[in-house]
mmCIF file with all atom_site columns, C-alpha atoms in Angstrom:
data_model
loop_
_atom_site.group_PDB
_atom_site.id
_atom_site.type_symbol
_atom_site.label_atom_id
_atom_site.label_alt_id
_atom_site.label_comp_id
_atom_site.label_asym_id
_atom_site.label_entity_id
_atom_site.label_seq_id
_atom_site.pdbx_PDB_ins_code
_atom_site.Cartn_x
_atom_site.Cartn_y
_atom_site.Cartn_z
_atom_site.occupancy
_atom_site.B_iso_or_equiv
_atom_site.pdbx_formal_charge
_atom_site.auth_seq_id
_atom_site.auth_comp_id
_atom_site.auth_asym_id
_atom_site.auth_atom_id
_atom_site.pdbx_PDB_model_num
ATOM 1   C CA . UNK A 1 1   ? 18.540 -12.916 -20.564 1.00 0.00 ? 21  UNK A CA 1
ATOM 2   C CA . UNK A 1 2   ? 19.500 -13.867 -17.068 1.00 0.00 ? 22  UNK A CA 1
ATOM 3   C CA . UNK A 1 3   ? 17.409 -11.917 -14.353 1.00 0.00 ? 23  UNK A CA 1
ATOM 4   C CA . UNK A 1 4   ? 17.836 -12.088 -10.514 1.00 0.00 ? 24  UNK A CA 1
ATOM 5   C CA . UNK A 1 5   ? 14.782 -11.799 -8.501  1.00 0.00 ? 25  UNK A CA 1
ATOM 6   C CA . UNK A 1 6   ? 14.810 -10.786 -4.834  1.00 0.00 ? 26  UNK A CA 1
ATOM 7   C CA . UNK A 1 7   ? 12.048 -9.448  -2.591  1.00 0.00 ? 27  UNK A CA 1
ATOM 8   C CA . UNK A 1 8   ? 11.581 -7.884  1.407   1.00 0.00 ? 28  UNK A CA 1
ATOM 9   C CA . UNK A 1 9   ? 15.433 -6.996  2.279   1.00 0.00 ? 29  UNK A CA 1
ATOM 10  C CA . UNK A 1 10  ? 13.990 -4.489  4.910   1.00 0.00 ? 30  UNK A CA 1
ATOM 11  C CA . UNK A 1 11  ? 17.128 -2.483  5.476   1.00 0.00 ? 31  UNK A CA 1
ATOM 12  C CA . UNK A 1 12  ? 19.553 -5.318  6.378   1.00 0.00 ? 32  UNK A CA 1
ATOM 13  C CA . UNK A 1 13  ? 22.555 -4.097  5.003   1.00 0.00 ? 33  UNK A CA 1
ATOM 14  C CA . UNK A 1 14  ? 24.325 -7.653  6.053   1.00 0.00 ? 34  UNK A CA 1
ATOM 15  C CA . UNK A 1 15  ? 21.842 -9.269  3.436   1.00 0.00 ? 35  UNK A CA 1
ATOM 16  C CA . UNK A 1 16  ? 22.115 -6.696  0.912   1.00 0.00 ? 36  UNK A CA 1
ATOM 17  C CA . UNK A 1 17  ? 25.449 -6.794  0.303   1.00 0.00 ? 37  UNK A CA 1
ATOM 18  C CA . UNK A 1 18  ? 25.248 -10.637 -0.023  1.00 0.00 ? 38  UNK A CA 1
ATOM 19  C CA . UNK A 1 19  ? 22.424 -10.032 -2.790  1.00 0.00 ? 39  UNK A CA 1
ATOM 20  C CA . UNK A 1 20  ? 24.404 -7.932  -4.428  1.00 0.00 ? 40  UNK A CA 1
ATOM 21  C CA . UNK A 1 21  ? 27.542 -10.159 -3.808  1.00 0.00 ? 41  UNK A CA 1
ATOM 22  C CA . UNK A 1 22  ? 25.495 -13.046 -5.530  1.00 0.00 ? 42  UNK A CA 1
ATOM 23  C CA . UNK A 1 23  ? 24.367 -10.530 -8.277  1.00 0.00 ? 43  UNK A CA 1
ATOM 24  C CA . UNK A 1 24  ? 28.079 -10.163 -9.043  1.00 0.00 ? 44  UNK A CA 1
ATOM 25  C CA . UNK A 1 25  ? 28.541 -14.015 -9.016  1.00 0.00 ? 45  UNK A CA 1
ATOM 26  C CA . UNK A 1 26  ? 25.317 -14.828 -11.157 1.00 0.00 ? 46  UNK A CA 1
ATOM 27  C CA . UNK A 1 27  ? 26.308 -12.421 -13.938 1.00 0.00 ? 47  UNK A CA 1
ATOM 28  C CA . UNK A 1 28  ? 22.740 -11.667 -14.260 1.00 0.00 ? 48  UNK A CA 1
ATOM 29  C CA . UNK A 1 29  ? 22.000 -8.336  -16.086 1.00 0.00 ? 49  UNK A CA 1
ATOM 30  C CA . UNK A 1 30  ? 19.620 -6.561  -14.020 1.00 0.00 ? 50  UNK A CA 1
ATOM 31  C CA . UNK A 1 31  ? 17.992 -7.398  -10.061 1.00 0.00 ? 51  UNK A CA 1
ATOM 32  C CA . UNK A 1 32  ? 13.858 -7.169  -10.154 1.00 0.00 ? 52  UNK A CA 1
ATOM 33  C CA . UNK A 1 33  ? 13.307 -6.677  -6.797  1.00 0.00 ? 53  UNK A CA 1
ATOM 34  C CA . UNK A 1 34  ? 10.057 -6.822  -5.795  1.00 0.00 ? 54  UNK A CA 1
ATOM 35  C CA . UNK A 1 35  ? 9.784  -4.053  -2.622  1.00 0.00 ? 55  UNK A CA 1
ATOM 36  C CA . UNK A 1 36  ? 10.018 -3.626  1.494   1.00 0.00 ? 56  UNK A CA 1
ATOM 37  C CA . UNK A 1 37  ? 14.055 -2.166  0.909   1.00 0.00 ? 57  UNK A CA 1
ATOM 38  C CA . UNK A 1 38  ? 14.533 -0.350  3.416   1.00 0.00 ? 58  UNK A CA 1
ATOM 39  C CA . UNK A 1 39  ? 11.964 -0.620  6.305   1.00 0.00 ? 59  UNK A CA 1
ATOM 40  C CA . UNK A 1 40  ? 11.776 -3.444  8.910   1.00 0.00 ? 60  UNK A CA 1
ATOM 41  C CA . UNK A 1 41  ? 7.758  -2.894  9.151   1.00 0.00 ? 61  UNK A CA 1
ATOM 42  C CA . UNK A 1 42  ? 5.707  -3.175  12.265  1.00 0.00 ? 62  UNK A CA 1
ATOM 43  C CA . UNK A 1 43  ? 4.658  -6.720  11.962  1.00 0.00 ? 63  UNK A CA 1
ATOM 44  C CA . UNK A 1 44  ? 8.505  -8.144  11.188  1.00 0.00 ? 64  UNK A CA 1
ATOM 45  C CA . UNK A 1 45  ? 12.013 -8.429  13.851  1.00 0.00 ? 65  UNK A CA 1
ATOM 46  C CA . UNK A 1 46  ? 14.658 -6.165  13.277  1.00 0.00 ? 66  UNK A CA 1
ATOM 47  C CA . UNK A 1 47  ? 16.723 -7.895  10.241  1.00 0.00 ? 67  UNK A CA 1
ATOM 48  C CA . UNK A 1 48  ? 20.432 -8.705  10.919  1.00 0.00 ? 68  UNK A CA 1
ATOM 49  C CA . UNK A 1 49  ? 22.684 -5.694  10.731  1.00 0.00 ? 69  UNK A CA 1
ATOM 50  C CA . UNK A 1 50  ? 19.319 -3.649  10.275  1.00 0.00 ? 70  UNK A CA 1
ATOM 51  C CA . UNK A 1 51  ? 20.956 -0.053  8.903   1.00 0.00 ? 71  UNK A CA 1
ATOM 52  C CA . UNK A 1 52  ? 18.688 1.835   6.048   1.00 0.00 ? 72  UNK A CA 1
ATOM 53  C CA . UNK A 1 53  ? 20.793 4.342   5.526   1.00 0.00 ? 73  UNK A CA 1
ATOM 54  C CA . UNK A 1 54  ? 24.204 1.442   4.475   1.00 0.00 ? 74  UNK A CA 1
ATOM 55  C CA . UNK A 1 55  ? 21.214 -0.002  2.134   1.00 0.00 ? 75  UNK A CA 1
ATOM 56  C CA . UNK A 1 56  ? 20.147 3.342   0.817   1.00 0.00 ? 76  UNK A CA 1
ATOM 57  C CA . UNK A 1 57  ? 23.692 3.815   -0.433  1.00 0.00 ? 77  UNK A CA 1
ATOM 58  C CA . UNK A 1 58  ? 24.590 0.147   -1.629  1.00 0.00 ? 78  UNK A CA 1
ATOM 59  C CA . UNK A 1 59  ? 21.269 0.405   -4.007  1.00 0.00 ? 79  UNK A CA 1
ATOM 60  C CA . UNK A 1 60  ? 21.955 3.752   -5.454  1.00 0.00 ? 80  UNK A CA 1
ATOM 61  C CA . UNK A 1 61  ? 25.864 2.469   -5.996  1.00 0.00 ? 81  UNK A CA 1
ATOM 62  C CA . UNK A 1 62  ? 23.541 0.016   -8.773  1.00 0.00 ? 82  UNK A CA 1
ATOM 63  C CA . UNK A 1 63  ? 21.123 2.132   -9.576  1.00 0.00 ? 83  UNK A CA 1
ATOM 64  C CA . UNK A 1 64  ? 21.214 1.353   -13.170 1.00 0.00 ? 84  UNK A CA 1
ATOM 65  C CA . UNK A 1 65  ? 21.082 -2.601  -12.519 1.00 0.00 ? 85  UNK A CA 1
ATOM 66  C CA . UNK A 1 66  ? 17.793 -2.205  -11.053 1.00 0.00 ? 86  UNK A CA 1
ATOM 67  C CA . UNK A 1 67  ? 13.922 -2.902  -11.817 1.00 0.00 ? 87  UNK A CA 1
ATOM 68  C CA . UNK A 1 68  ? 11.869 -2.234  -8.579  1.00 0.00 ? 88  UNK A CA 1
ATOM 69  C CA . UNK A 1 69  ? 8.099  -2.289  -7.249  1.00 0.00 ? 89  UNK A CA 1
ATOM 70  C CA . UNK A 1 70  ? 6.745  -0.899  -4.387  1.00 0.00 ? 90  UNK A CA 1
ATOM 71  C CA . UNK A 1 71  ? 6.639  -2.641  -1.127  1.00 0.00 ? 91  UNK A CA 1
ATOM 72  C CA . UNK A 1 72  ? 3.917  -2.067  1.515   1.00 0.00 ? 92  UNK A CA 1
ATOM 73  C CA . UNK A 1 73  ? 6.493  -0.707  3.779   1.00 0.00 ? 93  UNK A CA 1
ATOM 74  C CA . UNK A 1 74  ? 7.947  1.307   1.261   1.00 0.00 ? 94  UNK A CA 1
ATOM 75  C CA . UNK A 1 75  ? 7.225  4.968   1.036   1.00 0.00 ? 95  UNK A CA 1
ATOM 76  C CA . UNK A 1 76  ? 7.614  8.201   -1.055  1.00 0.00 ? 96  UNK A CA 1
ATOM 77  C CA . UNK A 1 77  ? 10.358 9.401   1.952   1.00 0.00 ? 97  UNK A CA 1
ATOM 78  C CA . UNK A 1 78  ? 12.489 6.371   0.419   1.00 0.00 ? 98  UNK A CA 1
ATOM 79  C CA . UNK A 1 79  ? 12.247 7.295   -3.272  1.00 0.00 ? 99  UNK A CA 1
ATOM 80  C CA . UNK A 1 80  ? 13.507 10.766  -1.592  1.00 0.00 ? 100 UNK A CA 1
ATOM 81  C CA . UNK A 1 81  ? 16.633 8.973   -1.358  1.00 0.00 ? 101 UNK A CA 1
ATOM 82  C CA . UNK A 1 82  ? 16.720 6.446   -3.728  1.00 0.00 ? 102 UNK A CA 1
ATOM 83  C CA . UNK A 1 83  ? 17.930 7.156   -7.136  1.00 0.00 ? 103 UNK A CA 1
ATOM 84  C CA . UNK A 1 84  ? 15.835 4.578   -8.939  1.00 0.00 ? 104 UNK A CA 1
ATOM 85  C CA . UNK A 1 85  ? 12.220 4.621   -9.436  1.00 0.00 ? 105 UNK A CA 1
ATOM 86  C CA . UNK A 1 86  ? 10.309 1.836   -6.225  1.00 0.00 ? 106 UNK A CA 1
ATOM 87  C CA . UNK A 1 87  ? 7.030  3.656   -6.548  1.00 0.00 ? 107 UNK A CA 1
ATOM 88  C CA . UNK A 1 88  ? 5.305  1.644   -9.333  1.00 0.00 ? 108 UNK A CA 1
ATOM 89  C CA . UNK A 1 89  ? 2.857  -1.178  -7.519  1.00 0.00 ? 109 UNK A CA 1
ATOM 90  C CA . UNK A 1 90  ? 3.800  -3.269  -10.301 1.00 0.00 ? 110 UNK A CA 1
ATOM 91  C CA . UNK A 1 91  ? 5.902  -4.203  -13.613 1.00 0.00 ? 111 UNK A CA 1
ATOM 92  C CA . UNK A 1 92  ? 5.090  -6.188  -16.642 1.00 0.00 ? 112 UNK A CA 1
ATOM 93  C CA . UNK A 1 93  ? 7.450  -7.801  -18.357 1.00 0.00 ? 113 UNK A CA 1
ATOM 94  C CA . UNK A 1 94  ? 7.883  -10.379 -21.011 1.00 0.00 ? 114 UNK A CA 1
ATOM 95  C CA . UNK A 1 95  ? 9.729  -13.642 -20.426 1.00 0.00 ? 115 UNK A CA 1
ATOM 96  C CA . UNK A 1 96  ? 10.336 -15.838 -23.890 1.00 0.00 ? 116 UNK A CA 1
ATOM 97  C CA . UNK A 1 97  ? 7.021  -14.406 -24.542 1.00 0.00 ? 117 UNK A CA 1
ATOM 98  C CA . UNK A 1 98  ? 5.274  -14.942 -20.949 1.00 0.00 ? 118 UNK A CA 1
ATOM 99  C CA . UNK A 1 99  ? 4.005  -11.956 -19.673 1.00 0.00 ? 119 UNK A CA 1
ATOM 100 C CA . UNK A 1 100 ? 5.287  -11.784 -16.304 1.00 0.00 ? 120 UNK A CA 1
ATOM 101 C CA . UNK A 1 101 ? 3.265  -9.536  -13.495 1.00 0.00 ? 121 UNK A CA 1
ATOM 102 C CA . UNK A 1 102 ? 5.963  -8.303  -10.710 1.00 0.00 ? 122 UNK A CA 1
ATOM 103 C CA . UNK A 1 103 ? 4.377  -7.001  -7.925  1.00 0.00 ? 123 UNK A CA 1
ATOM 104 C CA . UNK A 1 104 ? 5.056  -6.614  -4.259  1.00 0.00 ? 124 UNK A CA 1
ATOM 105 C CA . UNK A 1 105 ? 1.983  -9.410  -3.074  1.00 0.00 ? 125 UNK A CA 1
ATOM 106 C CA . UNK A 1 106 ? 0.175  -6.875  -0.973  1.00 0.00 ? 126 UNK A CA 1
ATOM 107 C CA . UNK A 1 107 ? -2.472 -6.083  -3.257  1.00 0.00 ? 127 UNK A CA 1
ATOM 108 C CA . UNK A 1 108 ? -2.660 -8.675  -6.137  1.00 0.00 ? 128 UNK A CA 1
ATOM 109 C CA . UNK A 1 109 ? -1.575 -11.700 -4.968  1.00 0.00 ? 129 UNK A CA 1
ATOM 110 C CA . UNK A 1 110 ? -3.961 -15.335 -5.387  1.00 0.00 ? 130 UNK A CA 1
ATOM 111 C CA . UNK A 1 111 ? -6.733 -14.407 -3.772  1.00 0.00 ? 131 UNK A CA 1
ATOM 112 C CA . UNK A 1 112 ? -6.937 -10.909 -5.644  1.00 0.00 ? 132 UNK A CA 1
ATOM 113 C CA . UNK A 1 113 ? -5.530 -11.674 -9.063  1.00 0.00 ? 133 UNK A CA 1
ATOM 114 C CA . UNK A 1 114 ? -4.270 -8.957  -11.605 1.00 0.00 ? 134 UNK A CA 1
ATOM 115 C CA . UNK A 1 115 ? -5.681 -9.253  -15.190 1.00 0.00 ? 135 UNK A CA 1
ATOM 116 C CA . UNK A 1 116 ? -3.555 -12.549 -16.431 1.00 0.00 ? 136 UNK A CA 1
ATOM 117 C CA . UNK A 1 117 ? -4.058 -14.693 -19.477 1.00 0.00 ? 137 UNK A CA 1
ATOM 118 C CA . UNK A 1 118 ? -3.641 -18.461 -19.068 1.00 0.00 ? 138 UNK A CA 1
ATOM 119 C CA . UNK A 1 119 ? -0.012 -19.331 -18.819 1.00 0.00 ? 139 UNK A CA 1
ATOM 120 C CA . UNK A 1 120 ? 1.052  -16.048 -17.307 1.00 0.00 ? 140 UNK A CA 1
ATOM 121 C CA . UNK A 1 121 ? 2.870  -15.539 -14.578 1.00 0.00 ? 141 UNK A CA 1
ATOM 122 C CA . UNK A 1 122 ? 2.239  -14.066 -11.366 1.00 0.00 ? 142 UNK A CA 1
ATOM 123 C CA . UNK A 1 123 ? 5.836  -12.865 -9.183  1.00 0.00 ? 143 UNK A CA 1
ATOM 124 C CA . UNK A 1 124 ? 5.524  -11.428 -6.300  1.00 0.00 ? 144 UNK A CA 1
ATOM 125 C CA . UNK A 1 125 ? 7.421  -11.215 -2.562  1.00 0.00 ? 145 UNK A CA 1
ATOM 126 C CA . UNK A 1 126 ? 5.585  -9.981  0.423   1.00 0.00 ? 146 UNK A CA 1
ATOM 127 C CA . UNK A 1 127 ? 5.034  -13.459 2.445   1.00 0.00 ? 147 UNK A CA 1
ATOM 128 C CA . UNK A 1 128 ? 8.663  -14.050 2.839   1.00 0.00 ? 148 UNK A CA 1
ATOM 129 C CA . UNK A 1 129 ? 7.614  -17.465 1.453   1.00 0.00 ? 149 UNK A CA 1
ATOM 130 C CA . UNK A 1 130 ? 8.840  -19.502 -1.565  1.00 0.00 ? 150 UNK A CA 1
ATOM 131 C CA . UNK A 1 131 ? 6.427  -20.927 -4.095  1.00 0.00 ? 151 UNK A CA 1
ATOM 132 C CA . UNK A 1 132 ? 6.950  -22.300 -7.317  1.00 0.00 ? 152 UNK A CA 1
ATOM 133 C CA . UNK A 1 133 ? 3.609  -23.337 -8.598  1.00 0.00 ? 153 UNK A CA 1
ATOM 134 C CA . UNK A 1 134 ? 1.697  -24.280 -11.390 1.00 0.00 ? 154 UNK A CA 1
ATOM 135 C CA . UNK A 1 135 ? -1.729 -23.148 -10.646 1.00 0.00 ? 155 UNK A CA 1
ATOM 136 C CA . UNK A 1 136 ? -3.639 -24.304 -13.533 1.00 0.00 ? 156 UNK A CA 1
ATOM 137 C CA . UNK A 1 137 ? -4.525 -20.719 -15.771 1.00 0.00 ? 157 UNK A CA 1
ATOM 138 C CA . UNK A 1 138 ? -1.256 -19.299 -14.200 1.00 0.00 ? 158 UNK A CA 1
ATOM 139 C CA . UNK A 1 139 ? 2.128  -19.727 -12.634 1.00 0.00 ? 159 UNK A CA 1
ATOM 140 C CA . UNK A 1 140 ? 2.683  -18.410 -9.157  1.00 0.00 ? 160 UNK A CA 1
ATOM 141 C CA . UNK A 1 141 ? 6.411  -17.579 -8.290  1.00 0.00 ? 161 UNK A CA 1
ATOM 142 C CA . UNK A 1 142 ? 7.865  -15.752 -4.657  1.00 0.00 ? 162 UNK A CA 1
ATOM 143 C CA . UNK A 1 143 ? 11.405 -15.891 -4.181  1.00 0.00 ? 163 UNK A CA 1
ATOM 144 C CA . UNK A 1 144 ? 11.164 -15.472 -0.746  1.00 0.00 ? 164 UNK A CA 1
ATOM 145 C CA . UNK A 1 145 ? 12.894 -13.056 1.348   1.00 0.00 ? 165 UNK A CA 1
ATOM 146 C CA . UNK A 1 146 ? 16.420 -11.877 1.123   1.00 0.00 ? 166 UNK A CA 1
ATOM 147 C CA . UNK A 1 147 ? 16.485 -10.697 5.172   1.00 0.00 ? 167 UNK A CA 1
ATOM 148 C CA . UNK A 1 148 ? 13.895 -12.094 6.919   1.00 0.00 ? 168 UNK A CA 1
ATOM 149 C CA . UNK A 1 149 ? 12.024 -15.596 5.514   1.00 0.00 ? 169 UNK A CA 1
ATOM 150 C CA . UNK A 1 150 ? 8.894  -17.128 7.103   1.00 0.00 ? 170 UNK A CA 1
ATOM 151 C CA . UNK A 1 151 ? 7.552  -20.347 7.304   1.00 0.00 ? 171 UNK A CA 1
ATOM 152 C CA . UNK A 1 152 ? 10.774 -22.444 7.861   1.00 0.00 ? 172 UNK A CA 1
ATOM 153 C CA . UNK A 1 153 ? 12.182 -20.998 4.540   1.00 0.00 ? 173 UNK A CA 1
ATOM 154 C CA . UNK A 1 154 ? 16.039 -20.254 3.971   1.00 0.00 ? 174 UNK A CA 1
ATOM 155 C CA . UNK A 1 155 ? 16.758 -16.418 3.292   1.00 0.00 ? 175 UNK A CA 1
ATOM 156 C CA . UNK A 1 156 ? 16.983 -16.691 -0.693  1.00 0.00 ? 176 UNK A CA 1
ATOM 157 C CA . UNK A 1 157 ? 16.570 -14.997 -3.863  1.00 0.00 ? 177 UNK A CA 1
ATOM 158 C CA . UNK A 1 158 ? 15.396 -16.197 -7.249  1.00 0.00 ? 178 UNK A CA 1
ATOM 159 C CA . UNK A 1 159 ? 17.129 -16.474 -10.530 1.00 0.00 ? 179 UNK A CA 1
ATOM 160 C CA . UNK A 1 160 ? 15.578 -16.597 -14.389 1.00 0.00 ? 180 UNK A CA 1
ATOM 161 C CA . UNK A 1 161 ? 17.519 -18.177 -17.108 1.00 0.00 ? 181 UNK A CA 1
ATOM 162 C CA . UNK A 1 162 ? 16.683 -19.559 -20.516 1.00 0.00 ? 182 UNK A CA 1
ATOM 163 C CA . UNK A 1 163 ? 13.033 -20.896 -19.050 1.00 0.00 ? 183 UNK A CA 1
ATOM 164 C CA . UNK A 1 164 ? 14.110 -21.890 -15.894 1.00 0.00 ? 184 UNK A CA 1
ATOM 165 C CA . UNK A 1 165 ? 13.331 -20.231 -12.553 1.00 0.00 ? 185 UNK A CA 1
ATOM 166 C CA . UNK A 1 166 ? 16.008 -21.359 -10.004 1.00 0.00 ? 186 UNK A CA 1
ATOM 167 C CA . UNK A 1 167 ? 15.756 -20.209 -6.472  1.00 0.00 ? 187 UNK A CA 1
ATOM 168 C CA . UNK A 1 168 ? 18.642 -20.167 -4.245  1.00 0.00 ? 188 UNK A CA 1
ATOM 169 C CA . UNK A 1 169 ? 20.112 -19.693 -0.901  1.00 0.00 ? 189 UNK A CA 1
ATOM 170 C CA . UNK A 1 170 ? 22.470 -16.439 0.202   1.00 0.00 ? 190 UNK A CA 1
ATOM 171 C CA . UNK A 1 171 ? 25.288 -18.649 -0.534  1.00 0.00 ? 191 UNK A CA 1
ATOM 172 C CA . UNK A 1 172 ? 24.348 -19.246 -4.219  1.00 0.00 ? 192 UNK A CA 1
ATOM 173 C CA . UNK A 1 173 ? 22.862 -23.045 -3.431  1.00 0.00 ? 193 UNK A CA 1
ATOM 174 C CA . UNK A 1 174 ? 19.980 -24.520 -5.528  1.00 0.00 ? 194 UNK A CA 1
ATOM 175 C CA . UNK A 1 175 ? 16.804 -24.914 -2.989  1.00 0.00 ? 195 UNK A CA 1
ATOM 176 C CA . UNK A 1 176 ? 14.435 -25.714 -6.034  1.00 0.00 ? 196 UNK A CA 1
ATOM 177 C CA . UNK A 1 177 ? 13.948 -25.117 -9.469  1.00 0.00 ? 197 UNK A CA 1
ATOM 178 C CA . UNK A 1 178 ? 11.144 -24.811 -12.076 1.00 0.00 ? 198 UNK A CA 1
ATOM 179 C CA . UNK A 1 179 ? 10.952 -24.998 -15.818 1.00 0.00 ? 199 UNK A CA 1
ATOM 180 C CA . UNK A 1 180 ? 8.076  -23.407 -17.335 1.00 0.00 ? 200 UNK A CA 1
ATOM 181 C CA . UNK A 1 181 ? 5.944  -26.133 -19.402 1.00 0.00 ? 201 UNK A CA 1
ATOM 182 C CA . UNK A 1 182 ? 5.251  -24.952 -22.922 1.00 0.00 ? 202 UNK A CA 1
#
C-alpha cells in the first residue's frame, strides 16, 4: 500500500492543489492528512493564496481518497462543508503490522503519549516540523506542513511505501527518508 501523508494546509489553496498535484504523481491510494485544512489560526501568517472556500471544494472533489483527523483549528462549521469525516482526534491504523497512531499533535504528541506498544508509531502534524525518529519504545514521524513550515523546514508532505517513510518537498524531491527497523 502506498499512503501520502500531509498535515496543517490552513486554507492555502496554492498548496493544496500542489498536494493534490503530487497525490496524482505518487499514485498513492489514499492522503492521511493529519488536520488544520482550512483555517490559518491565530498564532500562524496568512498562507500563500489563503482562500478556504477554493480548499473546501478541491477536498470534497477527493472526498473518497481521504483519511482525516482533526486539527486544533479545525471545527464542526468545517465538517458543515466538508464531505468527509475531520472530526475524529485520531486514527489507528496498521502498517505491515505496526500500529500507527495519526493524530493532529495537539493533544498526544511526546510529552503526552497515546497508549503505544514498543515499536509503534506515533504520526502526527501540528508543529509544522519534520521528524523522523527512533525514540527508543516508539517511532515519532511529522511530515511537516504542506502551507506553512517552521523551523527552517521546506513546505513538504510525507509518503509510506513498502516500510519506508519518505518525506518530500512540494515538488516531489526526497528531503529524508526512514526505513522502519524490524
Amino acid at each position: 500500500m502506498k499512503l501520502m501523508i500531509a498535515s496543517d494546509v490552513h486554507g492555502s489553496a496554492y498548496y493544496c492543489r500542489k498536494m493534490l498535484e503530487r497525490y496524482q504523481e505518487e499514485k498513492a491510494e489514499k492522503i492521511l492528512l493529519l488536520g488544520d485544512l482550512l483555517y490559518h489560526g491565530p498564532r500562524n501568517e496568512l498562507p500563500r493564496e489563503y482562500a478556504p472556500k477554493e480548499v473546501i471544494f478541491m477536498l470534497n472533489e477527493v472526498r473518497e481518497e481521504l483519511l482525516c483527523v482533526r486539527g486544533n483549528c479545525d471545527a464542526e462549521v468545517d465538517q458543515m462543508v466538508l464531505k468527509f469525516p475531520i472530526l475524529s482526534d485520531s486514527l489507528i491504523l496498521y502498517l505491515d503490522s505496526r500500529m500507527v497512531f495519526a493524530t493532529h499533535g495537539h493533544v498526544y504528541h511526546g510529552e503526552n503519549l497515546p497508549p503505544l506498544r514498543k515499536g509503534d508509531i506515533l504520526l502526527h502534524g501540528h508543529t509544522h516540523i519534520q521528524a523522523m525518529e527512533n525514540r527508543g519504545d516508539y517511532f515519532y514521524l511529522n511530515p511537516g506542513s504542506v502551507s506553512i513550515p517552521k523551523n527552517g523546514n521546506e513546505n513538504s508532505y510525507m509518503v509510506y511505501e513498502d516500510g519506508i517513510f519518505i518525506i518530500k518537498d512540494m515538488e516531489g524531491r526526497k528531503i529524508r527518508d526512514f526505513v522502519m527497523d524490524l
